[in-house]
PDB file of C-alpha atoms in Angstrom:
ATOM      1  CA  UNK D 461      -9.590 -17.734 -25.810  1.00 83.00           C
ATOM      2  CA  UNK D 462     -11.400 -15.833 -23.114  1.00 87.00           C
ATOM      3  CA  UNK D 463      -9.386 -14.723 -20.093  1.00 92.00           C
ATOM      4  CA  UNK D 464      -9.676 -12.766 -16.842  1.00 94.00           C
ATOM      5  CA  UNK D 465      -6.797 -10.960 -15.160  1.00 96.00           C
ATOM      6  CA  UNK D 466      -6.818  -9.883 -11.535  1.00 96.00           C
ATOM      7  CA  UNK D 467      -3.877  -7.620 -10.919  1.00 95.00           C
ATOM      8  CA  UNK D 468      -3.550  -7.997  -7.167  1.00 95.00           C
ATOM      9  CA  UNK D 469      -2.770 -11.368  -5.671  1.00 94.00           C
ATOM     10  CA  UNK D 470      -3.093 -10.067  -2.124  1.00 96.00           C
ATOM     11  CA  UNK D 471      -4.435  -6.887  -0.564  1.00 98.00           C
ATOM     12  CA  UNK D 472      -4.022  -5.854   3.060  1.00 98.00           C
ATOM     13  CA  UNK D 473      -6.136  -3.030   4.478  1.00 98.00           C
ATOM     14  CA  UNK D 474      -7.245  -1.595   7.777  1.00 97.00           C
ATOM     15  CA  UNK D 475     -10.911  -1.407   8.746  1.00 97.00           C
ATOM     16  CA  UNK D 476     -12.782   1.507   7.109  1.00 97.00           C
ATOM     17  CA  UNK D 477     -10.256   1.696   4.253  1.00 98.00           C
ATOM     18  CA  UNK D 478     -11.439   1.960   0.659  1.00 98.00           C
ATOM     19  CA  UNK D 479     -11.070  -1.213  -1.393  1.00 98.00           C
ATOM     20  CA  UNK D 480     -10.326  -1.598  -5.088  1.00 98.00           C
ATOM     21  CA  UNK D 481      -9.570  -4.960  -6.691  1.00 98.00           C
ATOM     22  CA  UNK D 482      -8.798  -4.709 -10.386  1.00 98.00           C
ATOM     23  CA  UNK D 483     -10.305  -7.067 -12.942  1.00 98.00           C
ATOM     24  CA  UNK D 484      -9.695  -6.910 -16.686  1.00 98.00           C
ATOM     25  CA  UNK D 485     -11.015  -9.324 -19.234  1.00 96.00           C
ATOM     26  CA  UNK D 486     -10.484 -10.445 -22.812  1.00 94.00           C
ATOM     27  CA  UNK D 487     -13.370 -12.083 -24.629  1.00 89.00           C
ATOM     28  CA  UNK D 488     -15.159 -12.297 -27.910  1.00 82.00           C
ATOM     29  CA  UNK D 489     -18.727 -11.138 -28.114  1.00 79.00           C
ATOM     30  CA  UNK D 490     -20.518  -9.690 -25.116  1.00 83.00           C
ATOM     31  CA  UNK D 491     -19.758 -11.658 -21.950  1.00 90.00           C
ATOM     32  CA  UNK D 492     -21.398 -11.428 -18.558  1.00 93.00           C
ATOM     33  CA  UNK D 493     -19.076 -10.479 -15.698  1.00 95.00           C
ATOM     34  CA  UNK D 494     -19.280 -11.763 -12.145  1.00 96.00           C
ATOM     35  CA  UNK D 495     -17.726 -11.368  -8.737  1.00 98.00           C
ATOM     36  CA  UNK D 496     -17.584 -14.295  -6.307  1.00 98.00           C
ATOM     37  CA  UNK D 497     -16.344 -14.344  -2.706  1.00 98.00           C
ATOM     38  CA  UNK D 498     -14.813 -17.337  -0.935  1.00 97.00           C
ATOM     39  CA  UNK D 499     -14.497 -17.494   2.840  1.00 96.00           C
ATOM     40  CA  UNK D 500     -12.074 -19.924   4.479  1.00 92.00           C
ATOM     41  CA  UNK D 501     -13.237 -23.531   4.340  1.00 91.00           C
ATOM     42  CA  UNK D 502     -16.142 -22.780   2.007  1.00 94.00           C
ATOM     43  CA  UNK D 503     -16.908 -22.828  -1.686  1.00 96.00           C
ATOM     44  CA  UNK D 504     -17.164 -19.593  -3.660  1.00 97.00           C
ATOM     45  CA  UNK D 505     -20.412 -17.638  -3.326  1.00 96.00           C
ATOM     46  CA  UNK D 506     -21.989 -15.449  -5.972  1.00 96.00           C
ATOM     47  CA  UNK D 507     -21.692 -11.759  -5.120  1.00 97.00           C
ATOM     48  CA  UNK D 508     -23.220 -10.052  -8.169  1.00 97.00           C
ATOM     49  CA  UNK D 509     -23.270  -9.905 -11.948  1.00 96.00           C
ATOM     50  CA  UNK D 510     -23.422  -7.361 -14.775  1.00 95.00           C
ATOM     51  CA  UNK D 511     -24.255  -8.242 -18.342  1.00 92.00           C
ATOM     52  CA  UNK D 512     -24.139  -5.018 -20.385  1.00 92.00           C
ATOM     53  CA  UNK D 513     -21.925  -2.009 -20.792  1.00 95.00           C
ATOM     54  CA  UNK D 514     -22.179   0.594 -17.965  1.00 97.00           C
ATOM     55  CA  UNK D 515     -24.334  -1.718 -15.841  1.00 97.00           C
ATOM     56  CA  UNK D 516     -23.475  -1.616 -12.145  1.00 98.00           C
ATOM     57  CA  UNK D 517     -23.671  -4.724 -10.043  1.00 97.00           C
ATOM     58  CA  UNK D 518     -23.741  -4.492  -6.264  1.00 98.00           C
ATOM     59  CA  UNK D 519     -24.231  -6.500  -3.106  1.00 97.00           C
ATOM     60  CA  UNK D 520     -23.274  -6.247   0.585  1.00 95.00           C
ATOM     61  CA  UNK D 521     -21.689  -2.822   0.011  1.00 97.00           C
ATOM     62  CA  UNK D 522     -19.516  -4.046  -2.853  1.00 98.00           C
ATOM     63  CA  UNK D 523     -19.998  -2.729  -6.366  1.00 98.00           C
ATOM     64  CA  UNK D 524     -18.492  -2.907  -9.842  1.00 98.00           C
ATOM     65  CA  UNK D 525     -19.345  -1.312 -13.180  1.00 98.00           C
ATOM     66  CA  UNK D 526     -19.086  -3.139 -16.504  1.00 97.00           C
ATOM     67  CA  UNK D 527     -16.834  -1.081 -18.776  1.00 97.00           C
ATOM     68  CA  UNK D 528     -16.591  -2.453 -22.282  1.00 95.00           C
ATOM     69  CA  UNK D 529     -14.292   0.360 -23.390  1.00 95.00           C
ATOM     70  CA  UNK D 530     -11.560  -0.506 -20.899  1.00 96.00           C
ATOM     71  CA  UNK D 531     -12.621  -4.203 -20.643  1.00 96.00           C
ATOM     72  CA  UNK D 532     -12.774  -3.877 -16.871  1.00 97.00           C
ATOM     73  CA  UNK D 533     -15.010  -4.811 -13.946  1.00 98.00           C
ATOM     74  CA  UNK D 534     -13.177  -3.495 -10.873  1.00 98.00           C
ATOM     75  CA  UNK D 535     -14.534  -4.368  -7.430  1.00 98.00           C
ATOM     76  CA  UNK D 536     -14.879  -1.500  -4.945  1.00 98.00           C
ATOM     77  CA  UNK D 537     -16.090  -1.007  -1.415  1.00 98.00           C
ATOM     78  CA  UNK D 538     -16.067   2.289   0.428  1.00 97.00           C
ATOM     79  CA  UNK D 539     -15.328   0.984   3.924  1.00 97.00           C
ATOM     80  CA  UNK D 540     -14.108  -2.560   4.528  1.00 98.00           C
ATOM     81  CA  UNK D 541     -14.633  -4.562   7.695  1.00 97.00           C
ATOM     82  CA  UNK D 542     -12.633  -7.397   9.182  1.00 97.00           C
ATOM     83  CA  UNK D 543     -15.452  -9.766   8.159  1.00 96.00           C
ATOM     84  CA  UNK D 544     -14.733  -8.944   4.490  1.00 97.00           C
ATOM     85  CA  UNK D 545     -11.474 -10.879   4.703  1.00 97.00           C
ATOM     86  CA  UNK D 546     -11.786 -13.525   1.995  1.00 97.00           C
ATOM     87  CA  UNK D 547     -10.657 -14.418  -1.513  1.00 97.00           C
ATOM     88  CA  UNK D 548     -12.447 -12.551  -4.300  1.00 98.00           C
ATOM     89  CA  UNK D 549     -12.789 -13.969  -7.805  1.00 97.00           C
ATOM     90  CA  UNK D 550     -13.703 -12.129 -10.942  1.00 97.00           C
ATOM     91  CA  UNK D 551     -15.303 -14.365 -13.577  1.00 95.00           C
ATOM     92  CA  UNK D 552     -16.507 -14.126 -17.132  1.00 93.00           C
ATOM     93  CA  UNK D 553     -19.400 -16.015 -18.682  1.00 91.00           C
ATOM     94  CA  UNK D 554     -19.765 -16.260 -22.418  1.00 83.00           C
ATOM     95  CA  UNK D 555     -22.804 -17.571 -24.246  1.00 73.00           C
ATOM     96  CA  UNK D 556     -20.509 -18.857 -26.965  1.00 68.00           C
ATOM     97  CA  UNK D 557     -19.009 -21.590 -24.829  1.00 66.00           C
ATOM     98  CA  UNK D 558     -21.500 -22.256 -22.009  1.00 67.00           C
ATOM     99  CA  UNK D 559     -19.015 -21.877 -19.194  1.00 66.00           C
ATOM    100  CA  UNK D 560     -17.096 -19.525 -17.000  1.00 80.00           C
ATOM    101  CA  UNK D 561     -13.518 -18.366 -16.896  1.00 90.00           C
ATOM    102  CA  UNK D 562     -12.272 -17.374 -13.452  1.00 92.00           C
ATOM    103  CA  UNK D 563      -9.463 -15.020 -12.557  1.00 94.00           C
ATOM    104  CA  UNK D 564      -6.677 -16.198 -10.268  1.00 94.00           C
ATOM    105  CA  UNK D 565      -8.308 -14.595  -7.230  1.00 95.00           C
ATOM    106  CA  UNK D 566      -7.327 -11.799  -4.829  1.00 97.00           C
ATOM    107  CA  UNK D 567      -6.877 -12.507  -1.150  1.00 97.00           C
ATOM    108  CA  UNK D 568      -8.142  -9.628   0.988  1.00 98.00           C
ATOM    109  CA  UNK D 569      -7.002  -9.319   4.586  1.00 98.00           C
ATOM    110  CA  UNK D 570      -8.596  -6.620   6.697  1.00 97.00           C
ATOM    111  CA  UNK D 571      -6.956  -5.773   9.982  1.00 96.00           C
ATOM    112  CA  UNK D 572      -9.108  -4.470  12.825  1.00 92.00           C
TER     113      UNK D 572
ATOM    114  CA  UNK P 547     -31.863 -22.243  -0.941  1.00 59.00           C
ATOM    115  CA  UNK P 548     -29.492 -23.966  -3.331  1.00 54.00           C
ATOM    116  CA  UNK P 549     -27.725 -26.988  -1.906  1.00 92.00           C
ATOM    117  CA  UNK P 550     -24.660 -28.721  -3.289  1.00 97.00           C
ATOM    118  CA  UNK P 551     -22.943 -31.386  -1.228  1.00 97.00           C
ATOM    119  CA  UNK P 552     -19.661 -33.177  -1.849  1.00 97.00           C
ATOM    120  CA  UNK P 553     -18.116 -36.335  -0.474  1.00 96.00           C
ATOM    121  CA  UNK P 554     -15.665 -37.156   0.838  1.00 97.00           C
ATOM    122  CA  UNK P 555     -14.474 -33.824   2.237  1.00 96.00           C
ATOM    123  CA  UNK P 556     -10.916 -35.073   2.477  1.00 97.00           C
ATOM    124  CA  UNK P 557      -9.188 -37.910   0.676  1.00 97.00           C
ATOM    125  CA  UNK P 558      -5.636 -39.226   0.699  1.00 97.00           C
ATOM    126  CA  UNK P 559      -4.493 -41.748  -1.883  1.00 97.00           C
ATOM    127  CA  UNK P 560      -1.254 -42.997  -3.401  1.00 97.00           C
ATOM    128  CA  UNK P 561       0.133 -42.540  -6.871  1.00 97.00           C
ATOM    129  CA  UNK P 562      -1.699 -44.868  -9.237  1.00 97.00           C
ATOM    130  CA  UNK P 563      -4.692 -45.130  -6.958  1.00 96.00           C
ATOM    131  CA  UNK P 564      -8.322 -45.009  -8.027  1.00 96.00           C
ATOM    132  CA  UNK P 565     -10.452 -42.167  -6.630  1.00 97.00           C
ATOM    133  CA  UNK P 566     -14.074 -41.149  -7.058  1.00 98.00           C
ATOM    134  CA  UNK P 567     -15.351 -37.775  -5.885  1.00 98.00           C
ATOM    135  CA  UNK P 568     -19.093 -37.387  -5.504  1.00 98.00           C
ATOM    136  CA  UNK P 569     -21.374 -34.394  -5.867  1.00 98.00           C
ATOM    137  CA  UNK P 570     -25.108 -34.093  -5.316  1.00 98.00           C
ATOM    138  CA  UNK P 571     -27.306 -31.056  -5.894  1.00 97.00           C
ATOM    139  CA  UNK P 572     -30.897 -30.669  -4.752  1.00 95.00           C
ATOM    140  CA  UNK P 573     -31.662 -27.529  -6.762  1.00 91.00           C
ATOM    141  CA  UNK P 574     -33.126 -29.274  -9.795  1.00 91.00           C
ATOM    142  CA  UNK P 575     -30.452 -27.551 -11.849  1.00 92.00           C
ATOM    143  CA  UNK P 576     -29.618 -28.837 -15.290  1.00 92.00           C
ATOM    144  CA  UNK P 577     -25.941 -27.883 -15.332  1.00 92.00           C
ATOM    145  CA  UNK P 578     -23.210 -29.272 -13.096  1.00 94.00           C
ATOM    146  CA  UNK P 579     -19.490 -28.545 -13.095  1.00 94.00           C
ATOM    147  CA  UNK P 580     -16.249 -29.886 -11.645  1.00 97.00           C
ATOM    148  CA  UNK P 581     -13.435 -27.424 -10.914  1.00 97.00           C
ATOM    149  CA  UNK P 582     -10.025 -27.681  -9.355  1.00 97.00           C
ATOM    150  CA  UNK P 583      -8.604 -24.841  -7.298  1.00 96.00           C
ATOM    151  CA  UNK P 584      -4.877 -24.240  -7.051  1.00 93.00           C
ATOM    152  CA  UNK P 585      -2.953 -21.256  -5.744  1.00 85.00           C
ATOM    153  CA  UNK P 586      -2.118 -18.857  -8.542  1.00 82.00           C
ATOM    154  CA  UNK P 587      -4.615 -20.456 -10.939  1.00 86.00           C
ATOM    155  CA  UNK P 588      -7.959 -19.762  -9.355  1.00 89.00           C
ATOM    156  CA  UNK P 589     -10.695 -22.165 -10.408  1.00 93.00           C
ATOM    157  CA  UNK P 590     -10.200 -24.233 -13.529  1.00 93.00           C
ATOM    158  CA  UNK P 591     -12.969 -26.192 -15.194  1.00 93.00           C
ATOM    159  CA  UNK P 592     -12.369 -29.930 -15.558  1.00 96.00           C
ATOM    160  CA  UNK P 593     -15.689 -31.258 -16.912  1.00 95.00           C
ATOM    161  CA  UNK P 594     -19.310 -30.194 -16.989  1.00 93.00           C
ATOM    162  CA  UNK P 595     -22.691 -31.626 -17.871  1.00 93.00           C
ATOM    163  CA  UNK P 596     -26.087 -30.329 -18.880  1.00 91.00           C
ATOM    164  CA  UNK P 597     -28.097 -33.371 -17.920  1.00 93.00           C
ATOM    165  CA  UNK P 598     -28.077 -37.022 -17.014  1.00 95.00           C
ATOM    166  CA  UNK P 599     -25.858 -38.972 -19.384  1.00 94.00           C
ATOM    167  CA  UNK P 600     -24.285 -35.834 -20.854  1.00 94.00           C
ATOM    168  CA  UNK P 601     -20.612 -34.907 -20.466  1.00 95.00           C
ATOM    169  CA  UNK P 602     -18.656 -31.966 -21.813  1.00 92.00           C
ATOM    170  CA  UNK P 603     -14.915 -31.454 -21.665  1.00 92.00           C
ATOM    171  CA  UNK P 604     -13.600 -28.467 -19.775  1.00 90.00           C
ATOM    172  CA  UNK P 605     -10.274 -26.675 -19.849  1.00 90.00           C
ATOM    173  CA  UNK P 606      -8.100 -29.120 -17.858  1.00 94.00           C
ATOM    174  CA  UNK P 607      -9.587 -32.590 -18.524  1.00 96.00           C
ATOM    175  CA  UNK P 608      -6.420 -34.694 -18.783  1.00 96.00           C
ATOM    176  CA  UNK P 609      -6.354 -37.520 -16.239  1.00 96.00           C
ATOM    177  CA  UNK P 610     -10.018 -37.072 -15.274  1.00 98.00           C
ATOM    178  CA  UNK P 611     -13.227 -38.780 -16.233  1.00 97.00           C
ATOM    179  CA  UNK P 612     -16.692 -37.767 -15.138  1.00 97.00           C
ATOM    180  CA  UNK P 613     -20.142 -39.251 -15.190  1.00 97.00           C
ATOM    181  CA  UNK P 614     -23.586 -37.731 -14.616  1.00 97.00           C
ATOM    182  CA  UNK P 615     -25.874 -40.544 -13.542  1.00 97.00           C
ATOM    183  CA  UNK P 616     -28.961 -38.493 -12.644  1.00 97.00           C
ATOM    184  CA  UNK P 617     -29.926 -34.856 -12.635  1.00 96.00           C
ATOM    185  CA  UNK P 618     -28.737 -34.714  -9.020  1.00 97.00           C
ATOM    186  CA  UNK P 619     -25.486 -36.691  -9.113  1.00 98.00           C
ATOM    187  CA  UNK P 620     -22.176 -35.902 -10.823  1.00 98.00           C
ATOM    188  CA  UNK P 621     -19.007 -37.914 -10.213  1.00 98.00           C
ATOM    189  CA  UNK P 622     -15.359 -37.180 -10.910  1.00 98.00           C
ATOM    190  CA  UNK P 623     -13.081 -40.180 -11.474  1.00 98.00           C
ATOM    191  CA  UNK P 624      -9.308 -40.329 -11.216  1.00 96.00           C
ATOM    192  CA  UNK P 625      -8.342 -43.800 -12.404  1.00 93.00           C
ATOM    193  CA  UNK P 626      -4.565 -43.466 -12.050  1.00 95.00           C
ATOM    194  CA  UNK P 627      -4.032 -40.653  -9.599  1.00 96.00           C
ATOM    195  CA  UNK P 628      -0.837 -38.622  -9.807  1.00 97.00           C
ATOM    196  CA  UNK P 629       0.713 -36.101  -7.377  1.00 97.00           C
ATOM    197  CA  UNK P 630      -0.100 -33.307  -9.854  1.00 97.00           C
ATOM    198  CA  UNK P 631      -3.769 -33.959  -9.109  1.00 98.00           C
ATOM    199  CA  UNK P 632      -3.351 -32.957  -5.476  1.00 97.00           C
ATOM    200  CA  UNK P 633      -5.780 -30.074  -5.233  1.00 98.00           C
ATOM    201  CA  UNK P 634      -9.028 -28.723  -3.812  1.00 98.00           C
ATOM    202  CA  UNK P 635     -11.973 -29.840  -5.951  1.00 98.00           C
ATOM    203  CA  UNK P 636     -15.274 -28.007  -6.176  1.00 98.00           C
ATOM    204  CA  UNK P 637     -18.544 -29.067  -7.675  1.00 97.00           C
ATOM    205  CA  UNK P 638     -21.091 -26.473  -8.769  1.00 95.00           C
ATOM    206  CA  UNK P 639     -24.524 -26.338 -10.322  1.00 94.00           C
ATOM    207  CA  UNK P 640     -26.507 -23.744 -12.239  1.00 91.00           C
ATOM    208  CA  UNK P 641     -29.989 -23.416 -13.614  1.00 87.00           C
ATOM    209  CA  UNK P 642     -28.716 -22.369 -17.005  1.00 78.00           C
ATOM    210  CA  UNK P 643     -25.375 -22.986 -18.631  1.00 70.00           C
ATOM    211  CA  UNK P 644     -25.223 -20.177 -21.101  1.00 63.00           C
ATOM    212  CA  UNK P 645     -22.517 -18.359 -19.186  1.00 73.00           C
ATOM    213  CA  UNK P 646     -24.940 -15.849 -17.666  1.00 79.00           C
ATOM    214  CA  UNK P 647     -26.180 -17.862 -14.705  1.00 86.00           C
ATOM    215  CA  UNK P 648     -25.045 -17.782 -11.099  1.00 90.00           C
ATOM    216  CA  UNK P 649     -23.269 -20.959 -10.025  1.00 92.00           C
ATOM    217  CA  UNK P 650     -23.819 -22.601  -6.634  1.00 94.00           C
ATOM    218  CA  UNK P 651     -20.751 -24.282  -5.207  1.00 96.00           C
ATOM    219  CA  UNK P 652     -20.297 -27.162  -2.813  1.00 97.00           C
ATOM    220  CA  UNK P 653     -17.911 -27.050   0.157  1.00 96.00           C
ATOM    221  CA  UNK P 654     -15.060 -28.765  -1.679  1.00 97.00           C
ATOM    222  CA  UNK P 655     -13.032 -31.979  -1.439  1.00 98.00           C
ATOM    223  CA  UNK P 656      -9.368 -31.798  -0.585  1.00 97.00           C
ATOM    224  CA  UNK P 657      -7.468 -34.545  -2.398  1.00 98.00           C
ATOM    225  CA  UNK P 658      -3.888 -35.471  -1.603  1.00 97.00           C
ATOM    226  CA  UNK P 659      -2.007 -37.881  -3.858  1.00 97.00           C
ATOM    227  CA  UNK P 660       1.176 -39.183  -2.235  1.00 96.00           C
TER     228      UNK P 660
END
């Protein structure tokens, strides 16, 4: 079945550091890929989506590029802020089964 | 803006107890979902629905029932709660359910089964 793997369970950075959170997927067909962010005490919020190879999604300074060749959708941000501290989820949506598959999540802590 | 509300926000019950979690969305979305969130597992889909009276089985359905009474309301039922069902539960809705649509999540219900 479809699956999403987030390599890092936790990431700790200082403000203005560069962020990379790795996301790799396994799916049949041509899935859409998503990033969601979850702040403490809240539900996940949609960050952005990409639905075709080489498409870049971006929002709030975060970006990721759909790479079908390496089956990846890594999240990057050039300069993180303390307010970016949250849990980030990579997700896959497949038209074949009308639902999402979420990764296990990566907890980002940014120290001022 | 999309609005998904859940009640109760916190619930404590005992093993074997009967629990109903409620979700209401005011987005006029067709699709609604129930997830559980556990450390190390992310979000796992329990059940989902694409309209009133419809129910589809998700990835971790054992021990859960669900019912969609209206377009707005989706309920999750635990008829014989077990400690393994202690978790944070999220409801979500989306305009389309083809896997390409953004999902809007509620604030969550924390359930503890003693």
